JSON list of C-alpha atoms in Angstrom, two decimals:
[
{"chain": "A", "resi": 1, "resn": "UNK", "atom": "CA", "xyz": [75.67, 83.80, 58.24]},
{"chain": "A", "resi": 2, "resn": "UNK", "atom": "CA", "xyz": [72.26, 85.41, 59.33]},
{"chain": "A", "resi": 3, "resn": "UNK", "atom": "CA", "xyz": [70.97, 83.34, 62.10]},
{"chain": "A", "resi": 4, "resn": "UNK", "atom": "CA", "xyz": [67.37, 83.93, 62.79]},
{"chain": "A", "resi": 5, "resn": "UNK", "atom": "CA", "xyz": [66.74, 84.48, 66.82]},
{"chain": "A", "resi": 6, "resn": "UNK", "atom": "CA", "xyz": [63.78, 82.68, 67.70]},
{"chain": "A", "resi": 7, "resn": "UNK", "atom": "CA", "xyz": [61.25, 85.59, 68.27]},
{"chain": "A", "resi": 8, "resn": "UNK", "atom": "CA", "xyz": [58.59, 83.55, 70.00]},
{"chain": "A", "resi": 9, "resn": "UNK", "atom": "CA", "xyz": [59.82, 81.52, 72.82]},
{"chain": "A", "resi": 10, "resn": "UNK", "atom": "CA", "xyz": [56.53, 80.51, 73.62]},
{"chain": "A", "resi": 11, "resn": "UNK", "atom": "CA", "xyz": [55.92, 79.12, 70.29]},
{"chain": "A", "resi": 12, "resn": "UNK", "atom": "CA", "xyz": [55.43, 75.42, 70.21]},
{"chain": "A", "resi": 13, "resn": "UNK", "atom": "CA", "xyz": [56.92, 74.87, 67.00]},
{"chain": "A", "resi": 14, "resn": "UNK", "atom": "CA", "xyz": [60.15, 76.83, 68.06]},
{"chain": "A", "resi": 15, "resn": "UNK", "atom": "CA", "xyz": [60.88, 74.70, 71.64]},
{"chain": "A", "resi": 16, "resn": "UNK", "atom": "CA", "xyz": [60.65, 71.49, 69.39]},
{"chain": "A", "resi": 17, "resn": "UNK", "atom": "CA", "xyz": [63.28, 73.53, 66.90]},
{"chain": "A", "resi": 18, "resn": "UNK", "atom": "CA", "xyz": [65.87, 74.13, 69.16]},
{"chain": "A", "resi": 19, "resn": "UNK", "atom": "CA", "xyz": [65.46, 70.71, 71.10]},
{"chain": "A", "resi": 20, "resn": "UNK", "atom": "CA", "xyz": [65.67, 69.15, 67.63]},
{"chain": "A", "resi": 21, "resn": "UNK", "atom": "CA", "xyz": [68.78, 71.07, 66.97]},
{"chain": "A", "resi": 22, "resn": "UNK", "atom": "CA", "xyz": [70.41, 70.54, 70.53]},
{"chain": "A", "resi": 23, "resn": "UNK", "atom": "CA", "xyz": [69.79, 66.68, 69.91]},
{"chain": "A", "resi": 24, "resn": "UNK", "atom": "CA", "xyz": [71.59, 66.58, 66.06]},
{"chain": "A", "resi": 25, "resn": "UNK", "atom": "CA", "xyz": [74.88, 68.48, 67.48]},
{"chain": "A", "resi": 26, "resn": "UNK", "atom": "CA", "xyz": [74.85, 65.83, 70.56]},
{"chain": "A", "resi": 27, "resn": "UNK", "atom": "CA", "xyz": [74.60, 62.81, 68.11]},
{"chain": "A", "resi": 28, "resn": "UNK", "atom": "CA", "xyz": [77.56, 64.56, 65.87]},
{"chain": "A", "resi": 29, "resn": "UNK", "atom": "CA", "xyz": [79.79, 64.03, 68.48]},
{"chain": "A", "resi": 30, "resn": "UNK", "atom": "CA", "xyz": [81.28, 61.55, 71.20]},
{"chain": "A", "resi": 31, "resn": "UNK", "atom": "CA", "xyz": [79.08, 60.22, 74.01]},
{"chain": "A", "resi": 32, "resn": "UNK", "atom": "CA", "xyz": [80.33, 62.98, 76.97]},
{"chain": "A", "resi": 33, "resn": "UNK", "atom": "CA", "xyz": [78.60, 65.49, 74.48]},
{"chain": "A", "resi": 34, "resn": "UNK", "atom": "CA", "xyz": [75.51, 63.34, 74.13]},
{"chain": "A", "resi": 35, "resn": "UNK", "atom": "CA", "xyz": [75.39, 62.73, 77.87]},
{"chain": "A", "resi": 36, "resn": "UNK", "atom": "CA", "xyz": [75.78, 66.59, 78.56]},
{"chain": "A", "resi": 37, "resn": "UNK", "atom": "CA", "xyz": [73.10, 67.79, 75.80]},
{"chain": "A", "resi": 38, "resn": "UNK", "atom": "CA", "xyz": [70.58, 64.58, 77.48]},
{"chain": "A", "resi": 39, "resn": "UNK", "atom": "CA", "xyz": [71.36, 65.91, 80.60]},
{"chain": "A", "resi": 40, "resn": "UNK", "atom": "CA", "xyz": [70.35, 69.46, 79.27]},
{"chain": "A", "resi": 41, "resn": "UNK", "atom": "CA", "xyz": [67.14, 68.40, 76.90]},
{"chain": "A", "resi": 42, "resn": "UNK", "atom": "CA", "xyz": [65.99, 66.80, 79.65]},
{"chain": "A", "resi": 43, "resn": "UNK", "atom": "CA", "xyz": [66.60, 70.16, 82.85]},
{"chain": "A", "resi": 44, "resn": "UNK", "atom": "CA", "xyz": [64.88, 72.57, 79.66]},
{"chain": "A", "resi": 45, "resn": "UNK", "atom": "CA", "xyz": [61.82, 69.98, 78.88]},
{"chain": "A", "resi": 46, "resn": "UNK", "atom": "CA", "xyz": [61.08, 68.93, 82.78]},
{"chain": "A", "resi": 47, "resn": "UNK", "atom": "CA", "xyz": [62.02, 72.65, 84.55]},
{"chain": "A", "resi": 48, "resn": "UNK", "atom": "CA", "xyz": [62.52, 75.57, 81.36]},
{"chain": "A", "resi": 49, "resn": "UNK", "atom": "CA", "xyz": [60.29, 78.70, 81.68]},
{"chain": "A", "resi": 50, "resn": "UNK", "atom": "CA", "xyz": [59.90, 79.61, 78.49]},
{"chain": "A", "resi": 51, "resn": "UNK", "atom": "CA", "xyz": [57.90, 82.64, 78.82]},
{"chain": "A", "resi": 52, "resn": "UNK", "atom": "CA", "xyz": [60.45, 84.32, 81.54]},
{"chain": "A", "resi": 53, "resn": "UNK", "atom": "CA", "xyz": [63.48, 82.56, 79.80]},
{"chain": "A", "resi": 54, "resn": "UNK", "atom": "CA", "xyz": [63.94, 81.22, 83.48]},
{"chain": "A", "resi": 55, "resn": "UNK", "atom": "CA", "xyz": [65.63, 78.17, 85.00]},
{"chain": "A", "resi": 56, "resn": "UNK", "atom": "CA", "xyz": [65.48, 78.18, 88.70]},
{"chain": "A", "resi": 57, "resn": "UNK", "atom": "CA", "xyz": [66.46, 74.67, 90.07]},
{"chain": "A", "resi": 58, "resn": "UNK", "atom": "CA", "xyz": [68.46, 73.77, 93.26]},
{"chain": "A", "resi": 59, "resn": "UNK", "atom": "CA", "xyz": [71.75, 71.22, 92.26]},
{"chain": "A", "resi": 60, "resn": "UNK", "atom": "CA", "xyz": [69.66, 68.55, 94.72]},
{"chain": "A", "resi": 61, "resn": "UNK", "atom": "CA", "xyz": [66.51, 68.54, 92.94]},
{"chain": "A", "resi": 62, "resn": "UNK", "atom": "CA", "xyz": [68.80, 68.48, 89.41]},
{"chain": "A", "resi": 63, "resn": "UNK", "atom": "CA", "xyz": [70.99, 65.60, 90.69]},
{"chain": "A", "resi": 64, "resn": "UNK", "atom": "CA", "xyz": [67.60, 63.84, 91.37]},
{"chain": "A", "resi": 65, "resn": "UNK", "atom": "CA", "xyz": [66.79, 64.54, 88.07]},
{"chain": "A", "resi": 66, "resn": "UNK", "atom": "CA", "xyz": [69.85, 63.35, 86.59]},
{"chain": "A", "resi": 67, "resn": "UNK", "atom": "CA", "xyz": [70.22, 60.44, 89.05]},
{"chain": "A", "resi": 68, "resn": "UNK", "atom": "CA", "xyz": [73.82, 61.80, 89.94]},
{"chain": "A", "resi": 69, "resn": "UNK", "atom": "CA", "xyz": [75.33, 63.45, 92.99]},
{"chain": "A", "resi": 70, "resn": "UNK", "atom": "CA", "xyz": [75.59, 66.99, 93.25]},
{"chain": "A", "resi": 71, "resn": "UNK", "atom": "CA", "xyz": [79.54, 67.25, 92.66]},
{"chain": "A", "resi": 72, "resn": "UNK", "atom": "CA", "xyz": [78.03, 66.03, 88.72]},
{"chain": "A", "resi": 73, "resn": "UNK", "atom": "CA", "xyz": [75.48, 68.73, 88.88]},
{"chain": "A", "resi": 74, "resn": "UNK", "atom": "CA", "xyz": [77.98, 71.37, 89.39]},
{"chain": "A", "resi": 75, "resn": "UNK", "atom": "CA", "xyz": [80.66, 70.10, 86.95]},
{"chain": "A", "resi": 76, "resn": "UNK", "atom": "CA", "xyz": [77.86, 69.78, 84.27]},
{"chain": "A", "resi": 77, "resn": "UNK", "atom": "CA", "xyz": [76.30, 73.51, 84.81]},
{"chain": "A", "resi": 78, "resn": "UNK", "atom": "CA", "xyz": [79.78, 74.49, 84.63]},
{"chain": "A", "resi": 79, "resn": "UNK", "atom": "CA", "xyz": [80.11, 72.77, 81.30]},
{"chain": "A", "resi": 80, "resn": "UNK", "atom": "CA", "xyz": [76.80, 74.39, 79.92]},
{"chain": "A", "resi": 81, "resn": "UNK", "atom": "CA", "xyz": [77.99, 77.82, 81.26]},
{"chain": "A", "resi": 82, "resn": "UNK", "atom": "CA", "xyz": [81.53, 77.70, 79.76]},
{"chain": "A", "resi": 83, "resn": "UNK", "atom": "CA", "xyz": [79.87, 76.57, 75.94]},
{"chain": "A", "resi": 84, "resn": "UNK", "atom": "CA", "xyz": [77.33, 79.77, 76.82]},
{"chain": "A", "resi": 85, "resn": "UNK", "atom": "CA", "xyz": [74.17, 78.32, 76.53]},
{"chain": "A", "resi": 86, "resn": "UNK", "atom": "CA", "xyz": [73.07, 78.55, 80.11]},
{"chain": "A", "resi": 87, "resn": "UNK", "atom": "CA", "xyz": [73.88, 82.12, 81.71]},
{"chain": "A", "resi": 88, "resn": "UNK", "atom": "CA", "xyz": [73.65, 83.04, 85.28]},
{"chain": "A", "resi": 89, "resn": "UNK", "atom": "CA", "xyz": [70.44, 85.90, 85.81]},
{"chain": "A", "resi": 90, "resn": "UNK", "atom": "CA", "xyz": [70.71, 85.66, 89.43]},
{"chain": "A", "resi": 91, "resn": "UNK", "atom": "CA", "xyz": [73.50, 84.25, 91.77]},
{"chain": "A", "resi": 92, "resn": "UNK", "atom": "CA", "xyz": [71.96, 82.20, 94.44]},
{"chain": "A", "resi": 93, "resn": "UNK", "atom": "CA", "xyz": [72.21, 82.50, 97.94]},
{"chain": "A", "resi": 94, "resn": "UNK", "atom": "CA", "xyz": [71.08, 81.67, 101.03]},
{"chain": "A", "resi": 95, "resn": "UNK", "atom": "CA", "xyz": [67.74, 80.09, 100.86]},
{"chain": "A", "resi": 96, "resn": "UNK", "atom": "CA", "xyz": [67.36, 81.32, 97.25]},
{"chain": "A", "resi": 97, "resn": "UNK", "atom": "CA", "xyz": [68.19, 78.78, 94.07]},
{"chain": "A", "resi": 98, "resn": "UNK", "atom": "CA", "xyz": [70.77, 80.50, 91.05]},
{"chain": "A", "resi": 99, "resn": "UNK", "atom": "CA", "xyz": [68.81, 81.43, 88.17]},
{"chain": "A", "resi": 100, "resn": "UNK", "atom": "CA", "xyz": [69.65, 80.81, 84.56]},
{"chain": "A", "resi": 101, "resn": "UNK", "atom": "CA", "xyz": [68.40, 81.95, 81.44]},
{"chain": "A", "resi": 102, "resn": "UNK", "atom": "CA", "xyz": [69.18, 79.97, 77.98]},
{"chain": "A", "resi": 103, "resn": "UNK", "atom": "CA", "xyz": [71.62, 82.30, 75.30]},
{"chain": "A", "resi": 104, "resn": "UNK", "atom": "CA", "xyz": [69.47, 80.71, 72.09]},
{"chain": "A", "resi": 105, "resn": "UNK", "atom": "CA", "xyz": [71.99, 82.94, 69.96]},
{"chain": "A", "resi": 106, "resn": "UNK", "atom": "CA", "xyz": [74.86, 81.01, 71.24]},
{"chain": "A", "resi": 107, "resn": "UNK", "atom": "CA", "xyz": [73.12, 77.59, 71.41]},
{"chain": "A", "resi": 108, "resn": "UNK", "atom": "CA", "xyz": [71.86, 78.12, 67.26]},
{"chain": "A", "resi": 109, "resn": "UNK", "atom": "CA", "xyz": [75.06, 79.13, 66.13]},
{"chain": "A", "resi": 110, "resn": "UNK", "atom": "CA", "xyz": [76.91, 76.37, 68.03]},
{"chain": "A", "resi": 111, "resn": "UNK", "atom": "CA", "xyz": [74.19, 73.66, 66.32]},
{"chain": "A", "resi": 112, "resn": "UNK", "atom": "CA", "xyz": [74.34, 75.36, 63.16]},
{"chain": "A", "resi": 113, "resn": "UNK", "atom": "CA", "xyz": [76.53, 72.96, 61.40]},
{"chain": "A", "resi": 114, "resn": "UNK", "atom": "CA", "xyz": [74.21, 70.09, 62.51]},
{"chain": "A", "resi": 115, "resn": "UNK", "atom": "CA", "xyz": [71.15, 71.11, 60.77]},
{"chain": "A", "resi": 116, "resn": "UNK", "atom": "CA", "xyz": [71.44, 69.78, 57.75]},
{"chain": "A", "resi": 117, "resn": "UNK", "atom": "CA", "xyz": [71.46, 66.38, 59.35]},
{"chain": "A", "resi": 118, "resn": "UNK", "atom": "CA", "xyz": [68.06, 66.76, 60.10]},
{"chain": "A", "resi": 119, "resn": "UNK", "atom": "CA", "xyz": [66.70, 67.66, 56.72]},
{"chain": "A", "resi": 120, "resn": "UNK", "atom": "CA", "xyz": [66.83, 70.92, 54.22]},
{"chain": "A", "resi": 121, "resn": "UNK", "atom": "CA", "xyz": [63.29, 72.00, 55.59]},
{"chain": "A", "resi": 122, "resn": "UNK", "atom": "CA", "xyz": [64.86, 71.87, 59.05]},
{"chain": "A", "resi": 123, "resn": "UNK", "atom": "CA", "xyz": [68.01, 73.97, 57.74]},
{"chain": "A", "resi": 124, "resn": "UNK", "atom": "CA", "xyz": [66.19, 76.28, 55.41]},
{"chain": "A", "resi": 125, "resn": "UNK", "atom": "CA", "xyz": [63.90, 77.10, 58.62]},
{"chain": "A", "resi": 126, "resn": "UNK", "atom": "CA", "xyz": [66.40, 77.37, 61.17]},
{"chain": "A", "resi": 127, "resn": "UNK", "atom": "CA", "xyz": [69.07, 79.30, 59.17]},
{"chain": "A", "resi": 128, "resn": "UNK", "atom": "CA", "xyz": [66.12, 81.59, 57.21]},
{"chain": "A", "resi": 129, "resn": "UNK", "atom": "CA", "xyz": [68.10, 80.32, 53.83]},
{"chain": "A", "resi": 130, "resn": "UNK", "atom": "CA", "xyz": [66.13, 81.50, 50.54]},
{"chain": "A", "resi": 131, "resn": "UNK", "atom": "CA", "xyz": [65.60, 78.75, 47.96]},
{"chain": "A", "resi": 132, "resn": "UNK", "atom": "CA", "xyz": [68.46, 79.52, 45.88]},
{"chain": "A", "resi": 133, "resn": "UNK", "atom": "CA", "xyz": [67.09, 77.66, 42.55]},
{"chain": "A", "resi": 134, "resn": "UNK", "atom": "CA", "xyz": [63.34, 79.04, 41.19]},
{"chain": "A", "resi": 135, "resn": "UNK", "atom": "CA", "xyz": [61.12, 76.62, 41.48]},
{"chain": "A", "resi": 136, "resn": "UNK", "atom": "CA", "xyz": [60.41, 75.66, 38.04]},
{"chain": "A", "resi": 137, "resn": "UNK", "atom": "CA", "xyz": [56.21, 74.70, 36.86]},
{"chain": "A", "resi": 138, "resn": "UNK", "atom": "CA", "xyz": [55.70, 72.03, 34.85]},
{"chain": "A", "resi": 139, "resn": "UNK", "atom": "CA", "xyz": [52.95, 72.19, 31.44]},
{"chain": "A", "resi": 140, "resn": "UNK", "atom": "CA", "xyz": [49.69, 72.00, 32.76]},
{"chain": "A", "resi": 141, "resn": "UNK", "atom": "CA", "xyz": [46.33, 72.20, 30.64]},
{"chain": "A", "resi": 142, "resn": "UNK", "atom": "CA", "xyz": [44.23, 74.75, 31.30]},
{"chain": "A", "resi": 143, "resn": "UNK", "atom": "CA", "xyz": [43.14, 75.96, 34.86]},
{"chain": "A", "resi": 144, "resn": "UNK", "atom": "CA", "xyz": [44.15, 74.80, 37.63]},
{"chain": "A", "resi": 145, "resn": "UNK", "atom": "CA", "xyz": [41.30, 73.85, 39.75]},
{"chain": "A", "resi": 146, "resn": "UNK", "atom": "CA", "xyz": [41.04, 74.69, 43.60]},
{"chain": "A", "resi": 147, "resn": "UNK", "atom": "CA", "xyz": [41.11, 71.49, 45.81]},
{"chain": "A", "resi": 148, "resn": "UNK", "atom": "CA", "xyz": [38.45, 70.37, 47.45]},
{"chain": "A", "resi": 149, "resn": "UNK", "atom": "CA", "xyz": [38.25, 71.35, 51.20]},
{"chain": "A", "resi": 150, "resn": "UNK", "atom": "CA", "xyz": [35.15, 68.99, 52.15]},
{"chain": "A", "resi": 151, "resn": "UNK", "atom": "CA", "xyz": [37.50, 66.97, 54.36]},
{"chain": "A", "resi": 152, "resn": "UNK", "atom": "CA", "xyz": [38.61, 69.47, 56.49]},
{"chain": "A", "resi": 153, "resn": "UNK", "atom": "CA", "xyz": [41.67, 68.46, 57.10]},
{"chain": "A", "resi": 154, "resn": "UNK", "atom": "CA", "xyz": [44.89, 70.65, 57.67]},
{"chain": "A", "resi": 155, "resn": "UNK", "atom": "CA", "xyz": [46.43, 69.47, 54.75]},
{"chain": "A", "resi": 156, "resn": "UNK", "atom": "CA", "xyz": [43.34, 70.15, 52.16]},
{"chain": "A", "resi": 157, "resn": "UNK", "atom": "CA", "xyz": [43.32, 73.44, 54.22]},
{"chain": "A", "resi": 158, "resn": "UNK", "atom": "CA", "xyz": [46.86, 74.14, 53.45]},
{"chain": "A", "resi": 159, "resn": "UNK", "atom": "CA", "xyz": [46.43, 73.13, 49.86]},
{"chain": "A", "resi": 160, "resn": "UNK", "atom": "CA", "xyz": [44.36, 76.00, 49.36]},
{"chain": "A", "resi": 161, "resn": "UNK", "atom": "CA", "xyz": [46.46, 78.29, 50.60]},
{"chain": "A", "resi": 162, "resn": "UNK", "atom": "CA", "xyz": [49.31, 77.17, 48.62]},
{"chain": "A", "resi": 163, "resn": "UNK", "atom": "CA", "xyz": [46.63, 76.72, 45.26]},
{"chain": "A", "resi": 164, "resn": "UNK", "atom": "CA", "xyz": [45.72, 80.86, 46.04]},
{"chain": "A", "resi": 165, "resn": "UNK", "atom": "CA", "xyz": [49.55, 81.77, 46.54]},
{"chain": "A", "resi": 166, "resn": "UNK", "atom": "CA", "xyz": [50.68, 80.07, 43.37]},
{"chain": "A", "resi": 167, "resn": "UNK", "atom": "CA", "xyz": [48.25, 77.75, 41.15]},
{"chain": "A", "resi": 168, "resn": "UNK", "atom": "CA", "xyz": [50.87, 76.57, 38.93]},
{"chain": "A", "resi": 169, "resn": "UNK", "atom": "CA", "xyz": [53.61, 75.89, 41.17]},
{"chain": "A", "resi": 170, "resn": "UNK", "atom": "CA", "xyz": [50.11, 73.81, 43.53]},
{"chain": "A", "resi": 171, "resn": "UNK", "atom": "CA", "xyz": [49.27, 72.18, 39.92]},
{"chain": "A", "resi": 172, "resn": "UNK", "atom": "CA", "xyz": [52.81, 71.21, 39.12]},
{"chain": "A", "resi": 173, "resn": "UNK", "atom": "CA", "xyz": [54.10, 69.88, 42.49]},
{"chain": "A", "resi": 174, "resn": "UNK", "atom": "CA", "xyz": [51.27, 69.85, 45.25]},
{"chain": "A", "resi": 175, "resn": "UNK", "atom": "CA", "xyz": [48.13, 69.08, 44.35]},
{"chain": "A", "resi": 176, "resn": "UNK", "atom": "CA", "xyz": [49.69, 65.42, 43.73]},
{"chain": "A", "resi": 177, "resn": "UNK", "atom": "CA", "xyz": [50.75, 65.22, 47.49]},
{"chain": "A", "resi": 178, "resn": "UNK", "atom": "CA", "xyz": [48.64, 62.67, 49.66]},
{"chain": "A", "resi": 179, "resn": "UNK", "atom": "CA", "xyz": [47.89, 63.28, 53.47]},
{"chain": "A", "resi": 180, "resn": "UNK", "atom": "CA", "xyz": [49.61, 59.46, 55.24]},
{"chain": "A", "resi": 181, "resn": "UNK", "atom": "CA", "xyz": [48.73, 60.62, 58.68]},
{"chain": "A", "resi": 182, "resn": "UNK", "atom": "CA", "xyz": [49.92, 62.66, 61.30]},
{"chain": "A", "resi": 183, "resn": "UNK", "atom": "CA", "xyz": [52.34, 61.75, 64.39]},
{"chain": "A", "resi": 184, "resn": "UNK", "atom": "CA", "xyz": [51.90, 64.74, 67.62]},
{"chain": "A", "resi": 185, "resn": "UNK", "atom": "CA", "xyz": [53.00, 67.56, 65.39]},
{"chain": "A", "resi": 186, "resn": "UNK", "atom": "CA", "xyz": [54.33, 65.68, 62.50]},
{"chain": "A", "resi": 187, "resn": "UNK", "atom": "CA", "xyz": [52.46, 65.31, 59.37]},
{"chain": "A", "resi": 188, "resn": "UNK", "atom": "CA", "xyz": [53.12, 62.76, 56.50]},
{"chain": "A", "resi": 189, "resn": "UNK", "atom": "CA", "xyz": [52.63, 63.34, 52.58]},
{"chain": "A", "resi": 190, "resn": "UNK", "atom": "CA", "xyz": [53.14, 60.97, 49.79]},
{"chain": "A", "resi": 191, "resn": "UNK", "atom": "CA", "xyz": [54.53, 61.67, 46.57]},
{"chain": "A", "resi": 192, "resn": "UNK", "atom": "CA", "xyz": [54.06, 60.09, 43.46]},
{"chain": "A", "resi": 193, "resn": "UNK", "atom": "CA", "xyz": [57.42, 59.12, 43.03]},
{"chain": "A", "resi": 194, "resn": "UNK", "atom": "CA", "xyz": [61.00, 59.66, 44.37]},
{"chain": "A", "resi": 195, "resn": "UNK", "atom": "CA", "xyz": [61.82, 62.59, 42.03]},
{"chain": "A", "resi": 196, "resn": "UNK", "atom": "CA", "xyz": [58.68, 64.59, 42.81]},
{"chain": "A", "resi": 197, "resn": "UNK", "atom": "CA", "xyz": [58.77, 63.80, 46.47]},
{"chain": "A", "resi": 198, "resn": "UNK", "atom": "CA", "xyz": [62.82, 65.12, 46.62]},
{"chain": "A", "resi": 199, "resn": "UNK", "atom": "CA", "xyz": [61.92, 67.97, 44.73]},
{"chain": "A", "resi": 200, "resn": "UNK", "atom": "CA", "xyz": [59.30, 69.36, 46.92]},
{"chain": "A", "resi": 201, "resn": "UNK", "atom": "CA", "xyz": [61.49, 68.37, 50.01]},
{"chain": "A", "resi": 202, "resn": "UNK", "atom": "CA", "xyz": [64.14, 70.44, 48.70]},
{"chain": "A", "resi": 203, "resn": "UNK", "atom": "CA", "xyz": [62.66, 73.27, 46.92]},
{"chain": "A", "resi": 204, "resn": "UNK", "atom": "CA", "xyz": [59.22, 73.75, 48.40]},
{"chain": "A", "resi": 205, "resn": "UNK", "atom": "CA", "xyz": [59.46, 72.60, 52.07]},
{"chain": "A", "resi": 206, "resn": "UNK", "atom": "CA", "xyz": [59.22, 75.86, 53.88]},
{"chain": "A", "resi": 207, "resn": "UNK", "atom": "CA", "xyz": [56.04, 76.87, 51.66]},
{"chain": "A", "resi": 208, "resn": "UNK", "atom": "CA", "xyz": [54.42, 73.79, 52.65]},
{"chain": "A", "resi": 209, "resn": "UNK", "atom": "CA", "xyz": [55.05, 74.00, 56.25]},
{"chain": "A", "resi": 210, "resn": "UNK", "atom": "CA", "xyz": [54.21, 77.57, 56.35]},
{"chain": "A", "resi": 211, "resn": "UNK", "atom": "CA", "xyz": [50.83, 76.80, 54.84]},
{"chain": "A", "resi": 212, "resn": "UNK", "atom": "CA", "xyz": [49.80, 73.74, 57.21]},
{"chain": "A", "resi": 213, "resn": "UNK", "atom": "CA", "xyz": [51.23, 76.01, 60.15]},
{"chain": "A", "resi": 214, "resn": "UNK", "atom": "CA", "xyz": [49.08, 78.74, 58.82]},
{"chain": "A", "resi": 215, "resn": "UNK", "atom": "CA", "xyz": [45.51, 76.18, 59.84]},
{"chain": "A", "resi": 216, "resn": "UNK", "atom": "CA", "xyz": [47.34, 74.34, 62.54]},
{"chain": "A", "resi": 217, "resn": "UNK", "atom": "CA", "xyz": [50.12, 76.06, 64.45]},
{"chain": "A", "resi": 218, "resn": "UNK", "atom": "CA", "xyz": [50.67, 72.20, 65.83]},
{"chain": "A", "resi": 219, "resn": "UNK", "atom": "CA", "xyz": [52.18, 70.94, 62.91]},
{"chain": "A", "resi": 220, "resn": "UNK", "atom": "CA", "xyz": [56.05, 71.32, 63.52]},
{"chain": "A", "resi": 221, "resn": "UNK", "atom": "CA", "xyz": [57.22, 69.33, 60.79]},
{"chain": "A", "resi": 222, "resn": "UNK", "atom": "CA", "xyz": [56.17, 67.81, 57.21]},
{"chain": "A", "resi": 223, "resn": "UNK", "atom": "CA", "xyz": [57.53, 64.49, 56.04]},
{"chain": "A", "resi": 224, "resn": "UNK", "atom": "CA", "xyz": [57.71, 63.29, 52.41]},
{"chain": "A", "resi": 225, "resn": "UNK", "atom": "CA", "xyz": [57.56, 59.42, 51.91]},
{"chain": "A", "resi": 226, "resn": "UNK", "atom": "CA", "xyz": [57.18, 57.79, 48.24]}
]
């Protein structure tokens, strides 16, 4: 399977991606993983250069981190460098720190199997799946009007995007969707009922999220309640 490589590292929406995907294989599995993948959320979040895909720590600063000795340090980079998602850019030496960089390839394809656990948006993203099943419009009378953008906010802005790209498919399934709120980068949308919520979830996710990225690149996710 076609895993897409996360093209920009320095992309907000793409650190939260793979941390999210590092978290659902830990929680798959018994508690040494989860301990190993904590240890490692927490080494990329507090010390990751992005930008330079760099890592340049020292074991005592990490075992402060961790709150272990550095005998754990080294056992636990070795762990991280035998699964291949840490790989050694620079040996260190004497007065100088080893440098890592993060394989994203190796960590994705390792996590793969995981996504699904967070949600089909989540997998359809991560794994650059095409919705298999056309998304079908339902009878609608006459024109559909564009929404109203007086309120400014990213989801009325997204709305129009999505009412331009398709006006049916907005009519049928979207225009219905109400703005809850909005957690960090998470934003909430209510659904008239179960059905129509599931069915945008499942067939429309990635449009939606494309368009609310497209007026906010904060918004890293888009939750359906009823």
């Amino acid at each position: 399977m076609h895993i897409v490589k996360p093209a920009r590292p320095r992309d907000a929406a793409r650190k939260y991606d793979i941390i999210t995907a590092l978290g659902a294989y830990a929680l798959a599995r018994d508690k040494h993983d989860q301990r190993l993948v904590l240890r490692l959320i927490t080494l990329i979040t507090a010390r990751y250069n992005w930008a330079r895909d760099e890592l340049a720590v020292g074991q005592r600063e990490i075992a402060r981190l961790w709150s272990v000795d550095e005998r754990t340090v080294k056992r636990e980079m070795a762990k991280l460098r035998g699964k291949g998602w840490l790989v050694v850019k620079r040996q260190g030496a004497r007065g100088r720190v080893t440098e890592y960089g993060m394989d994203l390839d190796r960590m994705l394809a390792m996590t793969e199997g995981d996504w699904s656990n967070v949600g089909p948006d989540f997998d359809l993203r991560m794994s650059g799946k095409t919705e298999e099943t056309p998304v079908v419009s339902l009878p609608l009378k006459g024109d559909v009007p564009p929404p109203d953008v007086s309120a400014g906010t990213e989801w009325v802005l997204a709305q129009a995007i999505l009412h331009a790209e398709a006006p049916d498919v907005y009519g049928s399934w979207l225009r219905n969707l109400e703005r809850v709120g909005r957690a960090g980068g998470r934003l909430t949308l209510k659904a008239p009922s179960r059905f129509h919520g599931t069915y945008v979830q499942t067939h429309l996710a990635r449009r939606v999220l494309a368009a609310c990225q497209a007026v906010d690149s904060d918004v890293t996710d888009v939750g359906i309640v009823v």
